[in-house]
Coordinates of C-alpha atoms in Angstrom, one line a residue:
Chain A
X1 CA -36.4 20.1 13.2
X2 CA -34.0 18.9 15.5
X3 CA -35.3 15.3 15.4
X4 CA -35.3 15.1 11.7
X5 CA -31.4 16.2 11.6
X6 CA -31.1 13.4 14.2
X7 CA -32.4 11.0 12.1
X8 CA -30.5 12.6 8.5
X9 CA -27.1 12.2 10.7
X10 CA -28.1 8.7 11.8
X11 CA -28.7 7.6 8.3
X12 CA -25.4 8.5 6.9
X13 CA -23.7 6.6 9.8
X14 CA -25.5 3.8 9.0
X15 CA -24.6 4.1 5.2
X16 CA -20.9 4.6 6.1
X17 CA -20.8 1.3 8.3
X18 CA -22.8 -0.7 5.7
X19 CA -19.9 0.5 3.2
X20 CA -17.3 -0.3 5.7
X21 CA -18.6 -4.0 6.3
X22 CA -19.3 -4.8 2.6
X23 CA -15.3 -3.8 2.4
X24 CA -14.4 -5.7 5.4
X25 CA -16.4 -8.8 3.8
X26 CA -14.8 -8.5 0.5
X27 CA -11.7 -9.0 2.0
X28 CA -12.9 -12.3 2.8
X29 CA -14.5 -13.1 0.3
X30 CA -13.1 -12.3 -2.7
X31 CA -10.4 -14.5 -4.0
X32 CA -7.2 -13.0 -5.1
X33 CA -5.0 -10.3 -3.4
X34 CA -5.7 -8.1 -6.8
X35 CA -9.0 -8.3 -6.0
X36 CA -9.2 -7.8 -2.4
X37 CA -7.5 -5.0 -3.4
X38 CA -10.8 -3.2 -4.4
X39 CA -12.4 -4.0 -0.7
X40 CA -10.7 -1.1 0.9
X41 CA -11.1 1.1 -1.8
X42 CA -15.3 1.2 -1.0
X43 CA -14.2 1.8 3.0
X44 CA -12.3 5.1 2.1
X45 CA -14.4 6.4 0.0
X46 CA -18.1 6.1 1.1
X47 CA -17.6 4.4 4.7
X48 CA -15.4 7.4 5.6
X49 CA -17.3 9.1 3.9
X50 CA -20.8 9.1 5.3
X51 CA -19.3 8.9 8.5
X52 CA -17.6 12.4 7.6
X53 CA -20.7 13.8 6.6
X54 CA -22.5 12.4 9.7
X55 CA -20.2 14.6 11.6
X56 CA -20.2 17.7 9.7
X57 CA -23.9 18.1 10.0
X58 CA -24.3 17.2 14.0
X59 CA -21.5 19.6 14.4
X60 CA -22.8 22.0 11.7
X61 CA -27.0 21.5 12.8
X62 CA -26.8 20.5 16.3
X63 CA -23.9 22.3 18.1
X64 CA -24.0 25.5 15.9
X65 CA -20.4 25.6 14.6
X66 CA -19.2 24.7 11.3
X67 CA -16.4 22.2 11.3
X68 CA -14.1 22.0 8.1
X69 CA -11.4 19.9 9.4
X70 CA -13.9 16.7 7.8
X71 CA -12.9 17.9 4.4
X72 CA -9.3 17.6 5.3
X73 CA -10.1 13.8 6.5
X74 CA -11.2 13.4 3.2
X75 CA -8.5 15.1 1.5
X76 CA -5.8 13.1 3.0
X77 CA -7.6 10.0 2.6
X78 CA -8.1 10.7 -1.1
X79 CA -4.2 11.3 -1.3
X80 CA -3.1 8.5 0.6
X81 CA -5.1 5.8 -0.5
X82 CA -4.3 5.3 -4.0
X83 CA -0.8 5.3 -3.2
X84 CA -1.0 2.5 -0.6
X85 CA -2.8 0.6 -3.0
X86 CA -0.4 1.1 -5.8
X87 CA 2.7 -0.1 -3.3
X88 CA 1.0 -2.7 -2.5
X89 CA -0.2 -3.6 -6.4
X90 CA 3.5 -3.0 -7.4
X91 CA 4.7 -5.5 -4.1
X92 CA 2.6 -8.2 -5.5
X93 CA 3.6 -8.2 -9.5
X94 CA 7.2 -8.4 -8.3
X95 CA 6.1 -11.4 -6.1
X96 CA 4.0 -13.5 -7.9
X97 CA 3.4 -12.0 -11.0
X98 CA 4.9 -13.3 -14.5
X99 CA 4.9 -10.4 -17.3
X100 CA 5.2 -12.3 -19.6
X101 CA 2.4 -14.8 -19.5
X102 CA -0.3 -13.1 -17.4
X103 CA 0.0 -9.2 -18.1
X104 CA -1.4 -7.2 -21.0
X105 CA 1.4 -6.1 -23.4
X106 CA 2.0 -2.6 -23.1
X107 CA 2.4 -0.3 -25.9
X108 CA 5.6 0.7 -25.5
X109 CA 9.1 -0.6 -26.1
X110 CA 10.6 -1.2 -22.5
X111 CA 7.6 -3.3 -20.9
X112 CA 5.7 -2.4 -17.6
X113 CA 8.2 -0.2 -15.2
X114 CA 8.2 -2.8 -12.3
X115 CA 10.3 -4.9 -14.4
X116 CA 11.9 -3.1 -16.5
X117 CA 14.4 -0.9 -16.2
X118 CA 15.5 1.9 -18.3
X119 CA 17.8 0.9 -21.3
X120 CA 21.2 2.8 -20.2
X121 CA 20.4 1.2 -16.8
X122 CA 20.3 -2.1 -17.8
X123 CA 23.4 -1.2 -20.3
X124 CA 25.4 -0.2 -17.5
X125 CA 24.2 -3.5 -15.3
X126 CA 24.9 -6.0 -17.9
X127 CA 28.3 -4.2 -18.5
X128 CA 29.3 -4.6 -14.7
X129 CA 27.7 -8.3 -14.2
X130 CA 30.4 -9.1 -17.3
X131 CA 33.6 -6.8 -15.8
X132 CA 32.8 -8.8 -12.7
X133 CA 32.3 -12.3 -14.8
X134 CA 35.9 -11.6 -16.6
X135 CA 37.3 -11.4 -13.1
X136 CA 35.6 -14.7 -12.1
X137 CA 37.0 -16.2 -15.0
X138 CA 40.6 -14.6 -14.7
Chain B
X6 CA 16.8 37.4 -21.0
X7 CA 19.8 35.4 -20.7
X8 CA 20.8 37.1 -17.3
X9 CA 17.3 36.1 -16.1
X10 CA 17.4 32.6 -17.4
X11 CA 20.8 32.0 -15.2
X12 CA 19.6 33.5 -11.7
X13 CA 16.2 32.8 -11.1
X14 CA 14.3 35.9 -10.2
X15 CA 13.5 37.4 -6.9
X16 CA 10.1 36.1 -6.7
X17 CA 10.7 32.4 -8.2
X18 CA 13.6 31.9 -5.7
X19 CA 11.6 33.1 -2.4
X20 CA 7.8 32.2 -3.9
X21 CA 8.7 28.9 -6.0
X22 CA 5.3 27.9 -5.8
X23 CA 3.0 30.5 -5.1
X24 CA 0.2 27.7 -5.6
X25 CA 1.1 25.7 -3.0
X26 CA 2.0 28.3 -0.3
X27 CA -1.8 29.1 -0.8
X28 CA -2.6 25.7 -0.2
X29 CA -0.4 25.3 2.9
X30 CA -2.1 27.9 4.2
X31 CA -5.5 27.3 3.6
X32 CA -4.4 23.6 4.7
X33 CA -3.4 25.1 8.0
X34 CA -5.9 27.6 9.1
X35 CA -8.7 24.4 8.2
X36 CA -6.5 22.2 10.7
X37 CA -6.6 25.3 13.5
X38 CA -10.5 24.9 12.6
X39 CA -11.0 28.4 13.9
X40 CA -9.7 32.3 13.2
X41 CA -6.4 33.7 14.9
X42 CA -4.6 36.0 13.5
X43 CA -1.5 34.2 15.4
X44 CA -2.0 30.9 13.5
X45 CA -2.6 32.9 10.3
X46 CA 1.3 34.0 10.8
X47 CA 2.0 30.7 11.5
X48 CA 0.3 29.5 8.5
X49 CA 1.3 32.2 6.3
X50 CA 5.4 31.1 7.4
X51 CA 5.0 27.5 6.7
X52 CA 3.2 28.4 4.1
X53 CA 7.0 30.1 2.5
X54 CA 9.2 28.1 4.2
X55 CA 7.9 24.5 3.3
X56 CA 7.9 25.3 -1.1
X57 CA 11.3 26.6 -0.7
X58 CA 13.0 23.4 1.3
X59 CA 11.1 21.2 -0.9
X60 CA 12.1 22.9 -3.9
X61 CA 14.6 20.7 -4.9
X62 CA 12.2 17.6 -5.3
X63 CA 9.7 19.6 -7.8
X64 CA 11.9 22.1 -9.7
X65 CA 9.3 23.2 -12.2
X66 CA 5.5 24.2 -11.5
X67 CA 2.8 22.5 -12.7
X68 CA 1.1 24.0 -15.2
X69 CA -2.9 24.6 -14.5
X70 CA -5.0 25.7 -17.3
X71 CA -8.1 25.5 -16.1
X72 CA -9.0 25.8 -12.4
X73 CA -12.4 26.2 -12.9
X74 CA -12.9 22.5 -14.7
X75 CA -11.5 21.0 -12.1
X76 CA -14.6 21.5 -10.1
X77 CA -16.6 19.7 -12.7
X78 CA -14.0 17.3 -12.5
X79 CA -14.5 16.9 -9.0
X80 CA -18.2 16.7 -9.2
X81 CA -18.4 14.0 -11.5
X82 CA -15.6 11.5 -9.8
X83 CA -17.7 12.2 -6.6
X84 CA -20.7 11.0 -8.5
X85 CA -19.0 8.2 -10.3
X86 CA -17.6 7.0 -6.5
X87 CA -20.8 6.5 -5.3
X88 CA -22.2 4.5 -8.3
X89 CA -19.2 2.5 -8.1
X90 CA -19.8 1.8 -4.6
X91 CA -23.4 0.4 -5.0
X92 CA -22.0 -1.8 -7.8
X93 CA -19.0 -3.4 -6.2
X94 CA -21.0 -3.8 -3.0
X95 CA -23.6 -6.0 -5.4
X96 CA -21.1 -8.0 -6.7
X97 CA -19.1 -8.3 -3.5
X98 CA -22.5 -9.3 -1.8
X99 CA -24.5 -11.7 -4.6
X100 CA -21.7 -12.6 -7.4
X101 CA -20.5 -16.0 -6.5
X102 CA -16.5 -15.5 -6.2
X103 CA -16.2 -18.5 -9.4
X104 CA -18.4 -15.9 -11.2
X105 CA -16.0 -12.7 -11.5
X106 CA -14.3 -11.7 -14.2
X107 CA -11.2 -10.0 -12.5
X108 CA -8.6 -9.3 -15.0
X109 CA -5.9 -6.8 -15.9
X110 CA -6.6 -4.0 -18.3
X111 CA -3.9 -1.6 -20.3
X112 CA -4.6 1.9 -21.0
X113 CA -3.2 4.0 -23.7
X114 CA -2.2 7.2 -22.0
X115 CA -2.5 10.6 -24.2
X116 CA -1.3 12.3 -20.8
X117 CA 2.6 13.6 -20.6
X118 CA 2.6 15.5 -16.9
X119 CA 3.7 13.5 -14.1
X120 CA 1.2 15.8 -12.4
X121 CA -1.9 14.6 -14.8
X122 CA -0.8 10.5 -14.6
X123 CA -1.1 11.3 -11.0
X124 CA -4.7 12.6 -10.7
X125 CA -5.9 9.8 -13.6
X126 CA -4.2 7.1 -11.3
X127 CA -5.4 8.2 -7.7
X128 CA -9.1 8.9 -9.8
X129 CA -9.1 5.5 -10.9
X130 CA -7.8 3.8 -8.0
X131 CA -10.6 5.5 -5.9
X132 CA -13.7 4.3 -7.6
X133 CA -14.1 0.9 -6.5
X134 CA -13.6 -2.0 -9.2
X135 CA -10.4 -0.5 -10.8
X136 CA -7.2 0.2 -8.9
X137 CA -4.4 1.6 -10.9
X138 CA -1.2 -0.7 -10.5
X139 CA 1.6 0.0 -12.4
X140 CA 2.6 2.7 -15.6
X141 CA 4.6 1.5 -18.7
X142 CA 8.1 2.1 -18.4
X143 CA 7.7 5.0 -21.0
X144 CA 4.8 6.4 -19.3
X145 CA 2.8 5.7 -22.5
X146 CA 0.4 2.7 -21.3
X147 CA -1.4 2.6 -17.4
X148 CA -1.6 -1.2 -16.1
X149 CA -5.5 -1.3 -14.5
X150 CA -6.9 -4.1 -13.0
X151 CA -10.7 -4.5 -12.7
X152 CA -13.2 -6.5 -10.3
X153 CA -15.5 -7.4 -12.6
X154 CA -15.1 -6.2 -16.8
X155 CA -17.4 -7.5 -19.6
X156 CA -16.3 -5.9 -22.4
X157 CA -12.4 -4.2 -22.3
X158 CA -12.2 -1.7 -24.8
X159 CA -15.6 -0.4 -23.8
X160 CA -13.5 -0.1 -20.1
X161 CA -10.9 1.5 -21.8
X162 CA -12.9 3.7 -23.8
X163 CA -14.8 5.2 -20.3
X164 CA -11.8 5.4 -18.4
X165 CA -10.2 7.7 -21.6
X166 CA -13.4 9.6 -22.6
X167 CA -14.5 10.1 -18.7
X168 CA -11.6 11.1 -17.1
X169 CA -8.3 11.7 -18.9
X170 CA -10.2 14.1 -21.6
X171 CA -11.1 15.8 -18.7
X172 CA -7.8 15.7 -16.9
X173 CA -6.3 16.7 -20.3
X174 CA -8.2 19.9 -20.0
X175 CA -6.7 21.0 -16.6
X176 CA -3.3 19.4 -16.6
X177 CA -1.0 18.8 -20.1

């Protein structure tokens, strides 16, 4: 019994670190920052993750004590993740992105929100850049 | 009615989000990892005193119409993760990097709540081969980009049936 949860706990590790190295090596691999962006995306959710489980059953079969605080690994993973990767998706269009040419058109009237502003915003903007351009001129 | 609409009640100004206090202090006692009644108070105050300083950021509650679907929910993007997985780690592993069809994808959004664009983005970002990178400036339209996509609108079509139905049902 004992031996068999050794070897179920030693199977998800091994799951977990395949995941985490397939990540790692798409980061190297793959050829754009948009798509290394889906490298890290495999280590957080089954690297950690049979890692997490790995723990939760030596620590639930071997030691005798149930330990949650795995979940809550996974639950702050799964809340953080997504947003790291959306910073960094949203750094990237600003930098070397063109709307224009190499995004789909949305199908609204104001464009994708990275680069566009809301309409009263860009009111109010355009009528400062001009105050400021009369002064020039004056 | 009108006297109530001006000063919020008794309960919605000391319990704004009765909700999240639960969380917090579920949240807490499964940090402690163990039973005191001590961190149960402890809990139990943070679990008051954090909805009411952060009330000001989220003024209104979310509105949850079906707890129980969320479970479901939950079950099938665990199951969709791990499929995802196996799939991106093929292509990562065997699909020459000239070979992949990486391109950006927009989805037509039939979600309002800030709450429900949320979930859909962080459900999509999480299984591998889409990540969810920017919104429409009207919140109408979600920016995706994906690894590897043969056919788009068959993309778009699993991403609305799969997961924003089912978001639909639980958040407006």
């Amino acid at each position: 019994m004992h031996d068999r949860f050794e070897i179920l706990i030693a199977i998800h590790i091994v799951i977990g670190a395949f995941f985490v190295f397939v990540g790692s090596f798409g980061l190297v691999k793959l050829p754009s920052l948009m798509s290394r962006l889906h490298g890290p995306s495999k280590a957080t959710t089954l690297g950690v993750g049979g890692c997490l489980i790995a723990s939760m059953l030596h620590f639930g079969a071997l030691e005798g004590r149930v330990s949650i605080q795995e979940m809550l690994i996974t639950f702050f993973l799964f809340i953080t993740a997504p947003v790291t990767a959306h910073f960094i998706a949203k750094a990237h269009l600003h930098a070397e992105v063109d709307p224009e040419s190499e995004l789909p058109p949305d199908e609204g009237r104001y464009g994708w929100s990275t680069f566009a502003t809301m309409p009263e915003v860009r009111m109010a903007s355009r009528e400062s850049r001009s105050a400021s351009g009369d002064r020039l001129e004056s | 009615m009108a006297d109530s609409e001006l000063r919020p009640s008794y309960w919605r100004r000391w319990l704004p989000h009765p909700l999240l206090t639960a969380v917090l202090i579920c949240l807490w006692m499964a940090l402690l990892n163990s039973y005191s009644a001590g961190g149960l108070l402890v809990g139990i105050v943070l679990g008051m005193v954090i909805p009411i300083y952060t009330g000001h950021f989220w003024p209104e509650r979310p509105e949850i119409r079906s707890p129980f679907k969320a479970i479901a929910f939950l079950a099938i993007v665990m199951f969709d993760v791990v499929v995802a997985n196996i799939q991106v780690a093929y292509l990562i592993l065997f699909r020459p990097r000239d070979q992949l069809r990486s391109r950006w994808v927009a989805v037509p959004l039939d979600l309002t709540s800030p709450e429900g664009i949320t979930v859909l983005t962080a459900t999509i970002t999480l299984t591998p081969g889409t990540v969810a990178s920017d919104l429409s400036a009207d919140g109408r339209t979600l920016l995706v980009h994906c690894l590897d996509v043969d056919d788009e609108a068959a993309t778009v079509r699993r991403i609305k049936h799969r997961y924003e139905r089912r978001i639909g049902e639980i958040l407006p």
